[in-house]
């Protein structure tokens, strides 16, 4: 008979945020970030950007999704640039060079996806 053992660090439950818009504010001449959810499958971070603020080109060690909640962002990934407005979504695979530039005061949601671990040796 097999047992149904779980080696999970967090309880299985619904993660819920009623209104992301209330969780971050704009600061003049700055980019602000705030982690709003951390779970085994990934993290969600909000960013607010004043006009002209940016995240210069960088890479991430995990896949990420970027969504504009307010404003307009210029998003560049691996040499391609798109305008991301509310309702738009961008995806960056692991280690793809990318940058974000705020064309106006903007709020962005970054979802980092934690890759599933193989249960090798279990």
CSV table of N, CA, C and O in Angstrom, one decimal:
chain,number,residue,atom,x,y,z
A,1,UNK,N,0.8,-1.2,0.0
A,1,UNK,CA,0.0,0.0,0.0
A,1,UNK,C,0.9,1.3,0.0
A,1,UNK,O,1.8,1.4,0.8
A,2,UNK,N,0.6,2.2,-0.9
A,2,UNK,CA,1.4,3.4,-1.0
A,2,UNK,C,0.8,4.5,0.0
A,2,UNK,O,-0.4,4.6,0.1
A,3,UNK,N,1.6,5.2,0.6
A,3,UNK,CA,1.2,6.3,1.4
A,3,UNK,C,1.1,7.6,0.6
A,3,UNK,O,1.9,7.8,-0.4
A,4,UNK,N,0.3,8.5,0.9
A,4,UNK,CA,0.1,9.8,0.2
A,4,UNK,C,0.8,10.9,1.1
A,4,UNK,O,0.2,11.7,1.7
A,5,UNK,N,2.1,10.8,1.2
A,5,UNK,CA,2.9,11.8,2.0
A,5,UNK,C,3.2,13.0,1.1
A,5,UNK,O,3.5,12.9,0.0
A,6,UNK,N,3.1,14.1,1.8
A,6,UNK,CA,3.4,15.4,1.1
A,6,UNK,C,4.5,16.1,1.9
A,6,UNK,O,4.5,16.2,3.1
A,7,UNK,N,5.5,16.5,1.1
A,7,UNK,CA,6.7,17.2,1.7
A,7,UNK,C,6.6,18.7,1.2
A,7,UNK,O,7.5,19.2,0.7
A,8,UNK,N,5.5,19.3,1.5
A,8,UNK,CA,5.3,20.7,1.0
A,8,UNK,C,5.5,21.6,2.2
A,8,UNK,O,5.0,21.4,3.3
A,9,UNK,N,6.2,22.8,1.9
A,9,UNK,CA,6.5,23.7,2.9
A,9,UNK,C,5.3,24.6,3.3
A,9,UNK,O,5.3,25.2,4.3
A,10,UNK,N,4.4,24.8,2.3
A,10,UNK,CA,3.2,25.7,2.6
A,10,UNK,C,1.9,24.9,2.4
A,10,UNK,O,1.8,23.9,1.7
A,11,UNK,N,0.9,25.4,3.2
A,11,UNK,CA,-0.4,24.7,3.1
A,11,UNK,C,-1.0,24.9,1.7
A,11,UNK,O,-0.7,25.9,1.0
A,12,UNK,N,-1.9,24.0,1.3
A,12,UNK,CA,-2.6,24.1,0.1
A,12,UNK,C,-3.8,25.0,0.3
A,12,UNK,O,-4.7,24.6,1.0
A,13,UNK,N,-3.8,26.2,-0.2
A,13,UNK,CA,-4.9,27.1,0.1
A,13,UNK,C,-4.9,28.2,-1.0
A,13,UNK,O,-3.9,28.3,-1.8
A,14,UNK,N,-6.0,28.9,-1.1
A,14,UNK,CA,-6.2,29.9,-2.1
A,14,UNK,C,-5.4,31.2,-1.7
A,14,UNK,O,-5.5,31.6,-0.6
A,15,UNK,N,-4.6,31.6,-2.6
A,15,UNK,CA,-3.9,32.9,-2.4
A,15,UNK,C,-4.8,34.0,-3.1
A,15,UNK,O,-5.2,33.8,-4.2
A,16,UNK,N,-5.0,35.1,-2.4
A,16,UNK,CA,-6.0,36.1,-2.9
A,16,UNK,C,-5.6,37.5,-2.5
A,16,UNK,O,-5.2,37.8,-1.4
A,17,UNK,N,-5.6,38.4,-3.5
A,17,UNK,CA,-5.5,39.8,-3.3
A,17,UNK,C,-6.6,40.5,-3.9
A,17,UNK,O,-6.9,40.3,-5.1
A,18,UNK,N,-7.4,41.3,-3.1
A,18,UNK,CA,-8.6,41.9,-3.6
A,18,UNK,C,-8.3,43.0,-4.7
A,18,UNK,O,-9.0,43.1,-5.7
A,19,UNK,N,-7.3,43.8,-4.4
A,19,UNK,CA,-7.1,45.0,-5.3
A,19,UNK,C,-5.6,45.3,-5.4
A,19,UNK,O,-5.1,45.9,-4.4
A,20,UNK,N,-4.9,44.9,-6.4
A,20,UNK,CA,-3.5,45.2,-6.6
A,20,UNK,C,-3.2,46.7,-6.6
A,20,UNK,O,-2.2,47.1,-6.2
A,21,UNK,N,-4.1,47.4,-7.2
A,21,UNK,CA,-3.9,48.9,-7.3
A,21,UNK,C,-3.7,49.6,-6.1
A,21,UNK,O,-3.0,50.7,-6.1
A,22,UNK,N,-4.2,49.1,-4.9
A,22,UNK,CA,-4.0,49.8,-3.6
A,22,UNK,C,-2.7,49.4,-3.0
A,22,UNK,O,-2.3,49.9,-1.9
A,23,UNK,N,-1.9,48.5,-3.6
A,23,UNK,CA,-0.7,48.0,-2.9
A,23,UNK,C,0.6,48.7,-3.3
A,23,UNK,O,1.6,48.4,-2.7
A,24,UNK,N,0.6,49.6,-4.2
A,24,UNK,CA,1.8,50.3,-4.6
A,24,UNK,C,1.4,51.8,-5.0
A,24,UNK,O,0.4,52.0,-5.5
A,25,UNK,N,2.3,52.7,-4.7
A,25,UNK,CA,2.1,54.1,-5.1
A,25,UNK,C,3.2,54.6,-6.0
A,25,UNK,O,4.3,54.0,-6.0
A,26,UNK,N,3.0,55.7,-6.6
A,26,UNK,CA,4.0,56.4,-7.4
A,26,UNK,C,4.9,57.2,-6.6
A,26,UNK,O,4.4,57.9,-5.6
A,27,UNK,N,6.2,57.3,-6.9
A,27,UNK,CA,7.1,58.2,-6.3
A,27,UNK,C,7.8,59.0,-7.4
A,27,UNK,O,8.3,58.4,-8.4
A,28,UNK,N,7.8,60.3,-7.3
A,28,UNK,CA,8.4,61.2,-8.4
A,28,UNK,C,9.8,60.8,-8.6
A,28,UNK,O,10.6,60.7,-7.7
A,29,UNK,N,10.2,60.6,-9.9
A,29,UNK,CA,11.5,60.4,-10.3
A,29,UNK,C,12.1,59.0,-9.9
A,29,UNK,O,13.3,58.8,-9.8
A,30,UNK,N,11.2,58.0,-9.6
A,30,UNK,CA,11.7,56.8,-9.0
A,30,UNK,C,10.9,55.6,-9.6
A,30,UNK,O,9.8,55.7,-10.2
A,31,UNK,N,11.5,54.4,-9.4
A,31,UNK,CA,10.9,53.1,-9.7
A,31,UNK,C,10.8,52.5,-8.3
A,31,UNK,O,11.8,52.5,-7.5
A,32,UNK,N,9.6,52.0,-8.0
A,32,UNK,CA,9.4,51.4,-6.7
A,32,UNK,C,8.9,49.9,-6.9
A,32,UNK,O,8.1,49.7,-7.9
A,33,UNK,N,9.4,49.0,-6.1
A,33,UNK,CA,8.9,47.6,-6.2
A,33,UNK,C,8.4,47.1,-4.9
A,33,UNK,O,8.9,47.6,-3.8
A,34,UNK,N,7.4,46.2,-5.0
A,34,UNK,CA,6.9,45.6,-3.7
A,34,UNK,C,6.4,44.2,-4.0
A,34,UNK,O,5.6,44.0,-4.9
A,35,UNK,N,7.0,43.2,-3.3
A,35,UNK,CA,6.5,41.8,-3.5
A,35,UNK,C,5.2,41.7,-2.8
A,35,UNK,O,5.0,42.1,-1.6
A,36,UNK,N,4.2,41.2,-3.5
A,36,UNK,CA,2.8,41.1,-3.0
A,36,UNK,C,2.4,39.7,-2.7
A,36,UNK,O,1.4,39.5,-2.0
A,37,UNK,N,3.1,38.7,-3.3
A,37,UNK,CA,2.7,37.3,-3.1
A,37,UNK,C,3.9,36.5,-3.3
A,37,UNK,O,4.6,36.6,-4.3
A,38,UNK,N,4.2,35.6,-2.4
A,38,UNK,CA,5.3,34.6,-2.5
A,38,UNK,C,4.7,33.2,-2.2
A,38,UNK,O,4.1,33.0,-1.2
A,39,UNK,N,4.8,32.3,-3.2
A,39,UNK,CA,4.3,31.0,-3.1
A,39,UNK,C,5.3,30.0,-3.7
A,39,UNK,O,6.2,30.4,-4.4
A,40,UNK,N,5.1,28.7,-3.4
A,40,UNK,CA,6.1,27.7,-3.9
A,40,UNK,C,6.2,27.8,-5.4
A,40,UNK,O,7.3,27.5,-6.0
A,41,UNK,N,5.1,28.1,-6.2
A,41,UNK,CA,5.2,28.1,-7.6
A,41,UNK,C,5.7,29.4,-8.2
A,41,UNK,O,6.0,29.5,-9.4
A,42,UNK,N,5.9,30.4,-7.4
A,42,UNK,CA,6.4,31.7,-8.0
A,42,UNK,C,6.1,32.8,-7.1
A,42,UNK,O,5.5,32.7,-6.0
A,43,UNK,N,6.5,34.0,-7.5
A,43,UNK,CA,6.3,35.3,-6.8
A,43,UNK,C,5.7,36.3,-7.7
A,43,UNK,O,5.9,36.3,-8.9
A,44,UNK,N,5.0,37.2,-7.1
A,44,UNK,CA,4.4,38.3,-7.8
A,44,UNK,C,4.9,39.6,-7.2
A,44,UNK,O,4.8,39.8,-6.0
A,45,UNK,N,5.5,40.5,-8.0
A,45,UNK,CA,6.0,41.8,-7.6
A,45,UNK,C,5.4,42.9,-8.4
A,45,UNK,O,5.3,42.8,-9.6
A,46,UNK,N,5.0,43.9,-7.7
A,46,UNK,CA,4.4,45.1,-8.4
A,46,UNK,C,5.6,46.1,-8.5
A,46,UNK,O,6.4,46.3,-7.6
A,47,UNK,N,5.6,46.9,-9.6
A,47,UNK,CA,6.5,48.0,-9.8
A,47,UNK,C,5.7,49.2,-10.2
A,47,UNK,O,4.8,49.1,-11.0
A,48,UNK,N,6.1,50.3,-9.7
A,48,UNK,CA,5.5,51.6,-10.2
A,48,UNK,C,6.7,52.4,-10.7
A,48,UNK,O,7.8,52.4,-10.2
A,49,UNK,N,6.5,53.0,-11.9
A,49,UNK,CA,7.5,53.8,-12.5
A,49,UNK,C,7.0,55.2,-12.8
A,49,UNK,O,5.8,55.4,-13.2
A,50,UNK,N,7.8,56.2,-12.5
A,50,UNK,CA,7.5,57.6,-13.0
A,50,UNK,C,7.9,57.6,-14.4
A,50,UNK,O,8.6,56.8,-14.9
A,51,UNK,N,7.4,58.6,-15.2
A,51,UNK,CA,7.7,58.8,-16.6
A,51,UNK,C,9.2,58.8,-16.8
A,51,UNK,O,9.9,59.5,-16.0
A,52,UNK,N,9.7,58.0,-17.7
A,52,UNK,CA,11.1,58.0,-18.0
A,52,UNK,C,12.0,57.1,-17.2
A,52,UNK,O,13.2,56.9,-17.4
A,53,UNK,N,11.4,56.5,-16.1
A,53,UNK,CA,12.1,55.6,-15.3
A,53,UNK,C,12.2,54.2,-16.0
A,53,UNK,O,11.3,53.9,-16.9
A,54,UNK,N,13.2,53.4,-15.7
A,54,UNK,CA,13.3,52.1,-16.4
A,54,UNK,C,14.0,51.1,-15.5
A,54,UNK,O,14.7,51.4,-14.5
A,55,UNK,N,13.9,49.9,-16.0
A,55,UNK,CA,14.7,48.8,-15.5
A,55,UNK,C,15.7,48.5,-16.7
A,55,UNK,O,15.2,48.1,-17.8
A,56,UNK,N,16.9,48.8,-16.5
A,56,UNK,CA,17.9,48.6,-17.6
A,56,UNK,C,18.0,47.1,-18.0
A,56,UNK,O,17.6,46.2,-17.2
A,57,UNK,N,18.6,46.8,-19.1
A,57,UNK,CA,18.6,45.5,-19.6
A,57,UNK,C,19.3,44.5,-18.6
A,57,UNK,O,20.3,44.8,-18.0
A,58,UNK,N,18.6,43.4,-18.4
A,58,UNK,CA,19.1,42.4,-17.4
A,58,UNK,C,18.5,41.0,-17.8
A,58,UNK,O,17.7,41.0,-18.8
A,59,UNK,N,18.9,40.0,-17.1
A,59,UNK,CA,18.3,38.7,-17.3
A,59,UNK,C,17.7,38.2,-16.0
A,59,UNK,O,18.0,38.7,-14.9
A,60,UNK,N,16.9,37.2,-16.1
A,60,UNK,CA,16.3,36.6,-14.9
A,60,UNK,C,16.6,35.1,-14.9
A,60,UNK,O,16.7,34.5,-15.9
A,61,UNK,N,16.8,34.5,-13.7
A,61,UNK,CA,17.2,33.1,-13.6
A,61,UNK,C,16.0,32.2,-13.7
A,61,UNK,O,16.1,31.0,-13.6
A,62,UNK,N,14.8,32.8,-13.9
A,62,UNK,CA,13.6,32.0,-14.1
A,62,UNK,C,12.7,32.7,-15.1
A,62,UNK,O,12.8,33.8,-15.4
A,63,UNK,N,11.7,31.9,-15.7
A,63,UNK,CA,10.8,32.6,-16.6
A,63,UNK,C,9.9,33.6,-15.9
A,63,UNK,O,9.6,33.5,-14.7
A,64,UNK,N,9.6,34.7,-16.6
A,64,UNK,CA,8.8,35.8,-16.0
A,64,UNK,C,7.7,36.2,-17.0
A,64,UNK,O,7.9,36.2,-18.2
A,65,UNK,N,6.6,36.7,-16.4
A,65,UNK,CA,5.5,37.3,-17.2
A,65,UNK,C,5.4,38.7,-16.7
A,65,UNK,O,5.5,39.0,-15.5
A,66,UNK,N,5.2,39.7,-17.6
A,66,UNK,CA,5.1,41.1,-17.3
A,66,UNK,C,3.7,41.6,-17.8
A,66,UNK,O,3.4,41.3,-19.0
A,67,UNK,N,3.0,42.3,-17.0
A,67,UNK,CA,1.7,42.8,-17.4
A,67,UNK,C,1.6,44.2,-16.9
A,67,UNK,O,1.9,44.5,-15.7
A,68,UNK,N,1.2,45.1,-17.8
A,68,UNK,CA,0.9,46.5,-17.4
A,68,UNK,C,-0.5,46.6,-16.8
A,68,UNK,O,-1.4,46.2,-17.4
A,69,UNK,N,-0.5,47.2,-15.6
A,69,UNK,CA,-1.8,47.4,-14.9
A,69,UNK,C,-2.3,48.9,-15.1
A,69,UNK,O,-3.5,49.1,-15.2
A,70,UNK,N,-1.4,49.8,-15.2
A,70,UNK,CA,-1.7,51.2,-15.5
A,70,UNK,C,-0.6,51.8,-16.3
A,70,UNK,O,0.6,51.5,-16.1
A,71,UNK,N,-0.9,52.7,-17.2
A,71,UNK,CA,0.1,53.4,-18.0
A,71,UNK,C,0.5,52.7,-19.3
A,71,UNK,O,-0.2,51.9,-19.8
A,72,UNK,N,1.7,53.1,-19.7
A,72,UNK,CA,2.3,52.5,-21.0
A,72,UNK,C,3.8,52.2,-20.7
A,72,UNK,O,4.5,53.1,-20.3
A,73,UNK,N,4.2,51.0,-21.1
A,73,UNK,CA,5.6,50.6,-20.9
A,73,UNK,C,6.1,50.2,-22.3
A,73,UNK,O,5.4,49.6,-23.1
A,74,UNK,N,7.4,50.5,-22.5
A,74,UNK,CA,8.1,50.0,-23.6
A,74,UNK,C,8.9,48.8,-23.1
A,74,UNK,O,9.7,49.0,-22.2
A,75,UNK,N,8.6,47.7,-23.7
A,75,UNK,CA,9.3,46.4,-23.2
A,75,UNK,C,10.1,45.9,-24.3
A,75,UNK,O,9.7,45.7,-25.4
A,76,UNK,N,11.4,45.6,-24.0
A,76,UNK,CA,12.3,45.1,-25.0
A,76,UNK,C,12.8,43.8,-24.5
A,76,UNK,O,13.2,43.6,-23.3
A,77,UNK,N,12.8,42.8,-25.4
A,77,UNK,CA,13.3,41.5,-25.0
A,77,UNK,C,14.0,40.9,-26.2
A,77,UNK,O,13.5,40.7,-27.3
A,78,UNK,N,15.3,40.6,-26.0
A,78,UNK,CA,16.2,39.9,-27.0
A,78,UNK,C,16.1,40.7,-28.3
A,78,UNK,O,16.0,40.1,-29.4
A,79,UNK,N,16.1,42.1,-28.3
A,79,UNK,CA,16.2,42.9,-29.4
A,79,UNK,C,14.9,43.3,-30.0
A,79,UNK,O,14.8,44.1,-30.9
A,80,UNK,N,13.7,42.8,-29.5
A,80,UNK,CA,12.4,43.2,-30.0
A,80,UNK,C,11.7,44.1,-29.0
A,80,UNK,O,11.8,43.8,-27.8
A,81,UNK,N,11.1,45.2,-29.5
A,81,UNK,CA,10.5,46.2,-28.6
A,81,UNK,C,9.0,46.2,-28.9
A,81,UNK,O,8.6,46.3,-30.0
A,82,UNK,N,8.2,46.2,-27.8
A,82,UNK,CA,6.7,46.3,-28.0
A,82,UNK,C,6.2,47.3,-26.9
A,82,UNK,O,6.9,47.6,-25.9
A,83,UNK,N,5.1,47.9,-27.2
A,83,UNK,CA,4.4,48.8,-26.3
A,83,UNK,C,3.4,47.9,-25.5
A,83,UNK,O,2.6,47.3,-26.1
A,84,UNK,N,3.6,48.0,-24.2
A,84,UNK,CA,2.7,47.2,-23.3
A,84,UNK,C,1.8,48.1,-22.5
A,84,UNK,O,2.2,48.9,-21.8
A,85,UNK,N,0.5,48.0,-22.8
A,85,UNK,CA,-0.6,48.8,-22.2
A,85,UNK,C,-1.4,47.9,-21.3
A,85,UNK,O,-1.4,46.6,-21.5
A,86,UNK,N,-2.3,48.4,-20.5
A,86,UNK,CA,-3.2,47.6,-19.7
A,86,UNK,C,-3.9,46.6,-20.6
A,86,UNK,O,-4.5,46.9,-21.6
A,87,UNK,N,-3.9,45.3,-20.2
A,87,UNK,CA,-4.5,44.3,-21.0
A,87,UNK,C,-3.5,43.5,-21.7
A,87,UNK,O,-3.8,42.4,-22.2
A,88,UNK,N,-2.3,44.0,-21.9
A,88,UNK,CA,-1.2,43.3,-22.6
A,88,UNK,C,-0.4,42.5,-21.7
A,88,UNK,O,-0.4,42.7,-20.5
A,89,UNK,N,0.3,41.5,-22.2
A,89,UNK,CA,1.1,40.6,-21.5
A,89,UNK,C,2.3,40.2,-22.3
A,89,UNK,O,2.3,40.0,-23.5
A,90,UNK,N,3.5,40.2,-21.6
A,90,UNK,CA,4.7,39.8,-22.2
A,90,UNK,C,5.3,38.6,-21.4
A,90,UNK,O,5.1,38.6,-20.2
A,91,UNK,N,6.1,37.8,-22.1
A,91,UNK,CA,6.7,36.6,-21.4
A,91,UNK,C,8.2,36.6,-21.8
A,91,UNK,O,8.6,36.8,-23.0
A,92,UNK,N,9.1,36.4,-20.8
A,92,UNK,CA,10.5,36.3,-21.0
A,92,UNK,C,10.9,34.9,-20.5
A,92,UNK,O,10.8,34.6,-19.3
A,93,UNK,N,11.5,34.1,-21.4
A,93,UNK,CA,12.0,32.8,-21.0
A,93,UNK,C,13.3,33.1,-20.1
A,93,UNK,O,13.8,34.2,-20.1
A,94,UNK,N,13.7,32.1,-19.4
A,94,UNK,CA,14.9,32.2,-18.5
A,94,UNK,C,16.1,32.7,-19.3
A,94,UNK,O,16.3,32.3,-20.4
A,95,UNK,N,16.7,33.7,-18.7
A,95,UNK,CA,18.0,34.3,-19.2
A,95,UNK,C,17.9,35.1,-20.5
A,95,UNK,O,18.9,35.5,-21.1
A,96,UNK,N,16.7,35.5,-21.0
A,96,UNK,CA,16.6,36.3,-22.2
A,96,UNK,C,16.8,37.8,-21.7
A,96,UNK,O,16.3,38.2,-20.7
A,97,UNK,N,17.7,38.5,-22.4
A,97,UNK,CA,18.0,39.9,-22.0
A,97,UNK,C,16.7,40.7,-22.2
A,97,UNK,O,16.1,40.6,-23.3
A,98,UNK,N,16.3,41.5,-21.2
A,98,UNK,CA,15.1,42.3,-21.4
A,98,UNK,C,15.2,43.6,-20.6
A,98,UNK,O,16.1,43.7,-19.6
A,99,UNK,N,14.4,44.6,-20.9
A,99,UNK,CA,14.4,45.9,-20.3
A,99,UNK,C,13.0,46.5,-20.3
A,99,UNK,O,12.2,46.1,-21.2
A,100,UNK,N,12.7,47.4,-19.4
A,100,UNK,CA,11.4,48.0,-19.3
A,100,UNK,C,11.6,49.5,-19.2
A,100,UNK,O,12.4,50.0,-18.4
A,101,UNK,N,10.8,50.3,-19.9
A,101,UNK,CA,10.9,51.8,-19.9
A,101,UNK,C,9.5,52.3,-19.8
A,101,UNK,O,8.6,52.0,-20.6
A,102,UNK,N,9.3,53.2,-18.9
A,102,UNK,CA,8.0,53.8,-18.6
A,102,UNK,C,7.8,55.1,-19.5
A,102,UNK,O,8.5,56.1,-19.4
A,103,UNK,N,6.8,55.0,-20.4
A,103,UNK,CA,6.5,56.2,-21.3
A,103,UNK,C,5.6,57.2,-20.6
A,103,UNK,O,5.5,58.3,-21.0
A,104,UNK,N,5.0,56.8,-19.5
A,104,UNK,CA,4.2,57.6,-18.6
A,104,UNK,C,4.2,57.0,-17.3
A,104,UNK,O,4.6,55.8,-17.1
A,105,UNK,N,3.6,57.6,-16.2
A,105,UNK,CA,3.5,56.9,-14.9
A,105,UNK,C,2.8,55.6,-15.1
A,105,UNK,O,1.7,55.5,-15.7
A,106,UNK,N,3.4,54.5,-14.6
A,106,UNK,CA,2.9,53.2,-14.9
A,106,UNK,C,3.1,52.2,-13.8
A,106,UNK,O,3.9,52.4,-12.9
A,107,UNK,N,2.2,51.2,-13.7
A,107,UNK,CA,2.3,50.1,-12.7
A,107,UNK,C,2.4,48.8,-13.5
A,107,UNK,O,1.6,48.6,-14.4
A,108,UNK,N,3.3,48.0,-13.1
A,108,UNK,CA,3.6,46.7,-13.8
A,108,UNK,C,3.5,45.6,-12.8
A,108,UNK,O,3.9,45.8,-11.6
A,109,UNK,N,2.9,44.5,-13.2
A,109,UNK,CA,3.0,43.3,-12.4
A,109,UNK,C,3.9,42.3,-13.0
A,109,UNK,O,3.8,42.0,-14.2
A,110,UNK,N,4.9,41.8,-12.2
A,110,UNK,CA,5.9,40.9,-12.6
A,110,UNK,C,5.6,39.5,-11.9
A,110,UNK,O,5.5,39.5,-10.7
A,111,UNK,N,5.4,38.5,-12.7
A,111,UNK,CA,5.1,37.2,-12.1
A,111,UNK,C,6.3,36.3,-12.4
A,111,UNK,O,6.6,36.0,-13.6
A,112,UNK,N,7.0,35.9,-11.4
A,112,UNK,CA,8.2,35.0,-11.6
A,112,UNK,C,7.7,33.5,-11.4
A,112,UNK,O,7.1,33.2,-10.3
A,113,UNK,N,8.0,32.7,-12.3
A,113,UNK,CA,7.6,31.3,-12.2
A,113,UNK,C,8.8,30.4,-11.8
A,113,UNK,O,9.8,30.4,-12.4
A,114,UNK,N,8.6,29.8,-10.6
A,114,UNK,CA,9.6,28.9,-10.1
A,114,UNK,C,9.5,27.5,-10.9
A,114,UNK,O,8.5,26.9,-10.8
A,115,UNK,N,10.6,27.2,-11.5
A,115,UNK,CA,10.5,25.9,-12.3
A,115,UNK,C,10.3,24.7,-11.3
A,115,UNK,O,10.8,24.7,-10.2
A,116,UNK,N,9.5,23.7,-11.8
A,116,UNK,CA,9.3,22.5,-11.0
A,116,UNK,C,10.6,21.8,-10.8
A,116,UNK,O,11.4,21.6,-11.8
A,117,UNK,N,10.8,21.3,-9.6
A,117,UNK,CA,11.9,20.4,-9.4
A,117,UNK,C,11.6,19.0,-9.7
A,117,UNK,O,10.6,18.5,-9.5
A,118,UNK,N,12.6,18.4,-10.4
A,118,UNK,CA,12.5,16.9,-10.6
A,118,UNK,C,12.7,16.2,-9.3
A,118,UNK,O,13.6,16.6,-8.5
A,119,UNK,N,12.0,15.2,-9.1
A,119,UNK,CA,12.1,14.4,-7.9
A,119,UNK,C,13.0,13.2,-8.1
A,119,UNK,O,12.7,12.1,-7.9
A,120,UNK,N,14.2,13.5,-8.6
A,120,UNK,CA,15.2,12.5,-8.9
A,120,UNK,C,15.7,12.0,-7.6
A,120,UNK,O,16.1,12.7,-6.7
A,121,UNK,N,15.8,10.7,-7.5
A,121,UNK,CA,16.3,10.1,-6.3
A,121,UNK,C,15.3,9.8,-5.2
A,121,UNK,O,15.6,9.3,-4.2
A,122,UNK,N,14.0,10.2,-5.4
A,122,UNK,CA,12.9,10.0,-4.5
A,122,UNK,C,12.4,8.6,-4.6
A,122,UNK,O,12.4,8.0,-5.6
